[in-house]
Amino acid sequence: NAGVTQTPKFQVLKTGQSMTLQCAQDMNHNSMYWYRQDPGMGLRLIYYSASEGTTDKGEVPNGYNVSRLNKREFSLRLESAAPSQTSVYFCASSERWTEYNEQFFGPGTRLTVL
Amino acid sequence: TQLLEQSPQFLSIQEGENLTVYCNSSSVFSSLQWYRQEPGEGPVLLVTVVTGGEVKKLKRLTFQFGDARKDSSLHITAAQPGDTGLYLCAGARSSYKLIFGSGTRLLVRP
């Protein structure tokens, strides 16, 4: 089992360019998440999908869109990248939407916006 | 404003020393988790605590959830270089979304 995979690992964009970050999990998990990690700020939730067919905003959704393509895949799209979106992006999944919410993380995508 | 405050932010110790990392909040959480993150990788779950006052042990790591479920601590006995990493606490509230602390960066010197 690969767990949670993310592509690409690294990306450099110019301001205004668009891109999609891909995430897939092979654990048959129902819930999936996108976070960004910035120095000194821990992980902040961008969007989440509690179950296939649903998506909701997290703490910092502005400038992003998501698609829950199927149970396995959850993509994050930047329509017009800005330097403030330079960060490390992590995708995560959990078995189901419960108070325990134990999450499994991918290796991250390091994005730089010039 | 960080809902979950971790302290210290950075800790550098010698191999064999003991240490404690704290995770504090003014809010009540239904559960609290600890993750460890190594450079270039995603966080990995260490433990989940659910009951106020609960203590869990994972080899040389001891995790405690405060009686009021507002705070937690992680104690490492006889730290080893392999313990080096970023330790993150994360709390779940009624919405089930996790709120992460800013982390404690631990360096254990050989």
mmCIF file of C-alpha atoms in Angstrom:
data_model
loop_
_atom_site.group_PDB
_atom_site.id
_atom_site.type_symbol
_atom_site.label_atom_id
_atom_site.label_comp_id
_atom_site.label_asym_id
_atom_site.label_seq_id
_atom_site.Cartn_x
_atom_site.Cartn_y
_atom_site.Cartn_z
ATOM 1 C CA ASN A 1 0.000 0.000 0.000
ATOM 2 C CA ALA A 2 1.367 3.404 -0.974
ATOM 3 C CA GLY A 3 -0.845 5.276 1.524
ATOM 4 C CA VAL A 4 -1.304 8.877 0.421
ATOM 5 C CA THR A 5 0.537 10.014 -2.690
ATOM 6 C CA GLN A 6 0.926 13.559 -3.982
ATOM 7 C CA THR A 7 2.151 14.981 -7.261
ATOM 8 C CA PRO A 8 4.198 16.949 -8.038
ATOM 9 C CA LYS A 9 6.790 17.041 -5.241
ATOM 10 C CA PHE A 10 8.122 20.442 -6.273
ATOM 11 C CA GLN A 11 6.692 23.233 -8.422
ATOM 12 C CA VAL A 12 7.691 26.777 -9.310
ATOM 13 C CA LEU A 13 5.036 29.068 -10.750
ATOM 14 C CA LYS A 14 4.939 32.661 -11.888
ATOM 15 C CA THR A 15 2.314 34.992 -10.469
ATOM 16 C CA GLY A 16 -0.970 34.484 -12.292
ATOM 17 C CA GLN A 17 -0.279 30.946 -13.504
ATOM 18 C CA SER A 18 -2.604 28.109 -12.607
ATOM 19 C CA MET A 19 -1.935 24.565 -11.531
ATOM 20 C CA THR A 20 -3.553 21.534 -9.958
ATOM 21 C CA LEU A 21 -2.072 19.511 -7.116
ATOM 22 C CA GLN A 22 -3.039 15.857 -7.223
ATOM 23 C CA CYS A 23 -3.655 13.558 -4.268
ATOM 24 C CA ALA A 24 -4.661 9.919 -4.107
ATOM 25 C CA GLN A 25 -5.095 7.424 -1.271
ATOM 26 C CA ASP A 26 -5.357 3.648 -1.439
ATOM 27 C CA MET A 27 -6.651 3.005 2.096
ATOM 28 C CA ASN A 28 -10.349 3.185 1.188
ATOM 29 C CA HIS A 29 -10.701 6.244 3.408
ATOM 30 C CA ASN A 30 -13.863 8.316 3.282
ATOM 31 C CA SER A 31 -12.469 11.723 4.285
ATOM 32 C CA MET A 32 -9.723 13.732 2.627
ATOM 33 C CA TYR A 33 -8.066 17.074 3.405
ATOM 34 C CA TRP A 34 -5.768 19.723 2.002
ATOM 35 C CA TYR A 35 -3.464 21.696 4.316
ATOM 36 C CA ARG A 36 -0.773 24.270 3.866
ATOM 37 C CA GLN A 37 2.228 24.517 6.165
ATOM 38 C CA ASP A 38 4.087 27.783 6.642
ATOM 39 C CA PRO A 39 7.000 28.439 9.024
ATOM 40 C CA GLY A 40 5.826 29.018 12.588
ATOM 41 C CA MET A 41 2.150 28.470 11.731
ATOM 42 C CA GLY A 42 1.661 24.746 11.895
ATOM 43 C CA LEU A 43 -0.804 23.211 9.447
ATOM 44 C CA ARG A 44 -3.842 25.147 8.295
ATOM 45 C CA LEU A 45 -6.829 23.484 6.690
ATOM 46 C CA ILE A 46 -7.664 24.762 3.189
ATOM 47 C CA TYR A 47 -10.520 22.473 2.151
ATOM 48 C CA TYR A 48 -11.817 19.097 3.168
ATOM 49 C CA SER A 49 -14.105 16.384 1.882
ATOM 50 C CA ALA A 50 -15.902 14.520 4.660
ATOM 51 C CA SER A 51 -17.143 11.916 2.198
ATOM 52 C CA GLU A 52 -17.206 11.295 -1.536
ATOM 53 C CA GLY A 53 -19.373 13.890 -3.227
ATOM 54 C CA THR A 54 -18.968 16.602 -0.583
ATOM 55 C CA THR A 55 -16.429 19.385 -0.129
ATOM 56 C CA ASP A 56 -16.263 22.205 2.409
ATOM 57 C CA LYS A 57 -14.096 25.206 3.163
ATOM 58 C CA GLY A 58 -11.517 25.085 5.890
ATOM 59 C CA GLU A 59 -9.650 27.875 7.610
ATOM 60 C CA VAL A 60 -7.888 29.419 4.570
ATOM 61 C CA PRO A 61 -9.866 28.624 1.366
ATOM 62 C CA ASN A 62 -9.411 31.904 -0.545
ATOM 63 C CA GLY A 63 -7.584 31.449 -3.848
ATOM 64 C CA TYR A 64 -8.157 27.694 -3.989
ATOM 65 C CA ASN A 65 -10.686 25.248 -5.372
ATOM 66 C CA VAL A 66 -10.988 21.507 -4.880
ATOM 67 C CA SER A 67 -12.492 18.503 -6.597
ATOM 68 C CA ARG A 68 -13.276 15.144 -5.010
ATOM 69 C CA LEU A 69 -12.927 13.184 -8.235
ATOM 70 C CA ASN A 70 -13.849 9.845 -6.647
ATOM 71 C CA LYS A 71 -13.300 8.124 -3.311
ATOM 72 C CA ARG A 72 -9.541 7.849 -3.936
ATOM 73 C CA GLU A 73 -8.673 11.231 -5.415
ATOM 74 C CA PHE A 74 -8.881 14.809 -4.132
ATOM 75 C CA SER A 75 -7.278 17.622 -6.143
ATOM 76 C CA LEU A 76 -6.437 21.219 -5.203
ATOM 77 C CA ARG A 77 -6.412 23.932 -7.853
ATOM 78 C CA LEU A 78 -4.797 27.346 -7.795
ATOM 79 C CA GLU A 79 -6.510 29.385 -10.519
ATOM 80 C CA SER A 80 -4.221 32.430 -10.401
ATOM 81 C CA ALA A 81 -1.204 31.846 -8.202
ATOM 82 C CA ALA A 82 0.058 34.598 -5.897
ATOM 83 C CA PRO A 83 3.357 34.834 -3.955
ATOM 84 C CA SER A 84 1.347 34.474 -0.719
ATOM 85 C CA GLN A 85 0.540 30.926 -1.827
ATOM 86 C CA THR A 86 4.184 29.896 -1.601
ATOM 87 C CA SER A 87 4.029 27.066 0.914
ATOM 88 C CA VAL A 88 4.229 23.338 1.457
ATOM 89 C CA TYR A 89 0.929 21.637 0.686
ATOM 90 C CA PHE A 90 -0.108 18.393 2.346
ATOM 91 C CA CYS A 91 -2.948 16.094 1.471
ATOM 92 C CA ALA A 92 -4.319 13.800 4.176
ATOM 93 C CA SER A 93 -7.027 11.201 4.583
ATOM 94 C CA SER A 94 -8.897 9.576 7.438
ATOM 95 C CA GLU A 95 -11.069 6.499 7.590
ATOM 96 C CA ARG A 96 -14.219 8.404 8.399
ATOM 97 C CA TRP A 97 -15.510 11.708 9.725
ATOM 98 C CA THR A 98 -15.410 11.187 13.492
ATOM 99 C CA GLU A 99 -14.121 12.922 16.577
ATOM 100 C CA TYR A 100 -10.977 10.776 16.491
ATOM 101 C CA ASN A 101 -10.172 11.816 12.953
ATOM 102 C CA GLU A 102 -6.776 10.159 12.820
ATOM 103 C CA GLN A 103 -5.212 11.440 9.651
ATOM 104 C CA PHE A 104 -2.604 9.994 7.321
ATOM 105 C CA PHE A 105 -0.515 12.476 5.392
ATOM 106 C CA GLY A 106 1.185 12.465 2.032
ATOM 107 C CA PRO A 107 4.811 13.607 1.522
ATOM 108 C CA GLY A 108 3.852 17.144 0.489
ATOM 109 C CA THR A 109 4.228 19.454 -2.508
ATOM 110 C CA ARG A 110 6.666 22.341 -2.191
ATOM 111 C CA LEU A 111 5.280 25.262 -4.184
ATOM 112 C CA THR A 112 7.079 28.514 -4.904
ATOM 113 C CA VAL A 113 5.262 31.387 -6.598
ATOM 114 C CA LEU A 114 7.527 34.065 -8.035
ATOM 115 C CA THR B 1 -4.302 33.939 17.263
ATOM 116 C CA GLN B 2 -3.165 30.321 17.646
ATOM 117 C CA LEU B 3 -5.882 28.201 19.248
ATOM 118 C CA LEU B 4 -3.312 25.627 20.311
ATOM 119 C CA GLU B 5 -0.065 26.949 21.762
ATOM 120 C CA GLN B 6 2.950 24.679 21.872
ATOM 121 C CA SER B 7 6.017 25.243 24.015
ATOM 122 C CA PRO B 8 8.854 25.386 23.695
ATOM 123 C CA GLN B 9 9.078 26.285 20.020
ATOM 124 C CA PHE B 10 12.578 24.864 19.759
ATOM 125 C CA LEU B 11 14.524 22.459 21.964
ATOM 126 C CA SER B 12 18.098 21.271 21.570
ATOM 127 C CA ILE B 13 19.257 18.600 24.001
ATOM 128 C CA GLN B 14 21.966 16.005 24.448
ATOM 129 C CA GLU B 15 21.286 12.328 23.823
ATOM 130 C CA GLY B 16 20.076 10.656 27.021
ATOM 131 C CA GLU B 17 18.331 13.704 28.477
ATOM 132 C CA ASN B 18 14.625 13.853 29.305
ATOM 133 C CA LEU B 19 12.269 16.500 27.954
ATOM 134 C CA THR B 20 8.656 17.600 28.053
ATOM 135 C CA VAL B 21 6.707 19.409 25.339
ATOM 136 C CA TYR B 22 3.469 21.202 26.128
ATOM 137 C CA CYS B 23 0.306 21.867 24.136
ATOM 138 C CA ASN B 24 -2.108 24.348 25.708
ATOM 139 C CA SER B 25 -5.466 25.865 24.825
ATOM 140 C CA SER B 26 -8.343 27.726 26.415
ATOM 141 C CA SER B 27 -10.749 25.524 24.429
ATOM 142 C CA VAL B 28 -11.996 22.024 25.158
ATOM 143 C CA PHE B 29 -11.207 19.300 22.649
ATOM 144 C CA SER B 30 -12.984 15.989 22.140
ATOM 145 C CA SER B 31 -9.660 14.358 21.333
ATOM 146 C CA LEU B 32 -6.060 15.380 20.924
ATOM 147 C CA GLN B 33 -3.400 13.889 18.723
ATOM 148 C CA TRP B 34 0.361 14.093 18.546
ATOM 149 C CA TYR B 35 2.224 13.860 15.259
ATOM 150 C CA ARG B 36 5.929 13.794 14.407
ATOM 151 C CA GLN B 37 7.205 15.268 11.180
ATOM 152 C CA GLU B 38 10.671 14.720 9.738
ATOM 153 C CA PRO B 39 12.252 17.065 7.182
ATOM 154 C CA GLY B 40 10.775 16.658 3.700
ATOM 155 C CA GLU B 41 7.977 14.382 4.857
ATOM 156 C CA GLY B 42 4.401 14.616 6.036
ATOM 157 C CA PRO B 43 3.369 14.324 9.688
ATOM 158 C CA VAL B 44 2.969 10.829 11.103
ATOM 159 C CA LEU B 45 0.448 10.112 13.846
ATOM 160 C CA LEU B 46 1.976 9.020 17.164
ATOM 161 C CA VAL B 47 -1.026 8.825 19.462
ATOM 162 C CA THR B 48 -4.621 9.906 20.062
ATOM 163 C CA VAL B 49 -5.906 10.706 23.559
ATOM 164 C CA VAL B 50 -9.628 11.024 24.189
ATOM 165 C CA THR B 51 -10.394 10.917 27.900
ATOM 166 C CA GLY B 52 -9.518 13.681 30.363
ATOM 167 C CA GLY B 53 -6.541 12.568 32.480
ATOM 168 C CA GLU B 54 -5.643 9.811 30.043
ATOM 169 C CA VAL B 55 -2.010 8.711 29.891
ATOM 170 C CA LYS B 56 -0.607 6.707 26.974
ATOM 171 C CA LYS B 57 2.889 5.312 26.595
ATOM 172 C CA LEU B 58 4.698 4.569 23.374
ATOM 173 C CA LYS B 59 8.098 3.106 24.286
ATOM 174 C CA ARG B 60 10.037 6.088 25.706
ATOM 175 C CA LEU B 61 7.254 8.586 24.910
ATOM 176 C CA THR B 62 4.517 9.364 27.442
ATOM 177 C CA PHE B 63 1.466 11.381 26.422
ATOM 178 C CA GLN B 64 -1.006 12.922 28.835
ATOM 179 C CA PHE B 65 -4.353 14.618 28.213
ATOM 180 C CA GLY B 66 -5.333 17.226 30.788
ATOM 181 C CA ASP B 67 -8.260 16.546 33.100
ATOM 182 C CA ALA B 68 -10.271 19.361 31.505
ATOM 183 C CA ARG B 69 -9.284 18.236 27.969
ATOM 184 C CA LYS B 70 -7.744 21.644 27.215
ATOM 185 C CA ASP B 71 -4.075 20.698 27.283
ATOM 186 C CA SER B 72 -1.648 17.877 26.726
ATOM 187 C CA SER B 73 1.990 17.028 27.265
ATOM 188 C CA LEU B 74 4.546 14.779 25.637
ATOM 189 C CA HIS B 75 7.430 13.502 27.756
ATOM 190 C CA ILE B 76 10.411 11.759 26.199
ATOM 191 C CA THR B 77 12.718 9.732 28.416
ATOM 192 C CA ALA B 78 16.366 9.258 27.456
ATOM 193 C CA ALA B 79 16.056 11.046 24.132
ATOM 194 C CA GLN B 80 17.870 9.613 21.124
ATOM 195 C CA PRO B 81 18.959 11.260 17.848
ATOM 196 C CA GLY B 82 16.152 9.351 16.117
ATOM 197 C CA ASP B 83 13.657 11.415 18.125
ATOM 198 C CA THR B 84 14.729 14.542 16.229
ATOM 199 C CA GLY B 85 11.852 16.160 14.369
ATOM 200 C CA LEU B 86 8.923 18.540 14.520
ATOM 201 C CA TYR B 87 6.280 17.523 17.070
ATOM 202 C CA LEU B 88 2.769 18.755 16.364
ATOM 203 C CA CYS B 89 -0.282 18.541 18.561
ATOM 204 C CA ALA B 90 -3.720 18.675 16.965
ATOM 205 C CA GLY B 91 -7.099 18.967 18.617
ATOM 206 C CA ALA B 92 -10.497 17.887 17.318
ATOM 207 C CA ARG B 93 -13.584 19.808 18.336
ATOM 208 C CA SER B 94 -17.283 19.303 17.681
ATOM 209 C CA SER B 95 -16.860 19.919 13.958
ATOM 210 C CA TYR B 96 -14.296 17.084 13.810
ATOM 211 C CA LYS B 97 -11.829 19.285 11.955
ATOM 212 C CA LEU B 98 -8.322 19.170 13.359
ATOM 213 C CA ILE B 99 -6.683 22.326 14.672
ATOM 214 C CA PHE B 100 -2.897 22.126 14.701
ATOM 215 C CA GLY B 101 -0.424 23.810 17.003
ATOM 216 C CA SER B 102 2.594 25.548 15.509
ATOM 217 C CA GLY B 103 4.909 22.748 16.599
ATOM 218 C CA THR B 104 7.990 22.096 18.706
ATOM 219 C CA ARG B 105 11.196 21.492 16.805
ATOM 220 C CA LEU B 106 13.364 18.981 18.694
ATOM 221 C CA LEU B 107 17.062 18.384 18.023
ATOM 222 C CA VAL B 108 18.778 15.568 19.908
ATOM 223 C CA ARG B 109 22.562 15.813 19.638
ATOM 224 C CA PRO B 110 24.631 12.612 19.760
#
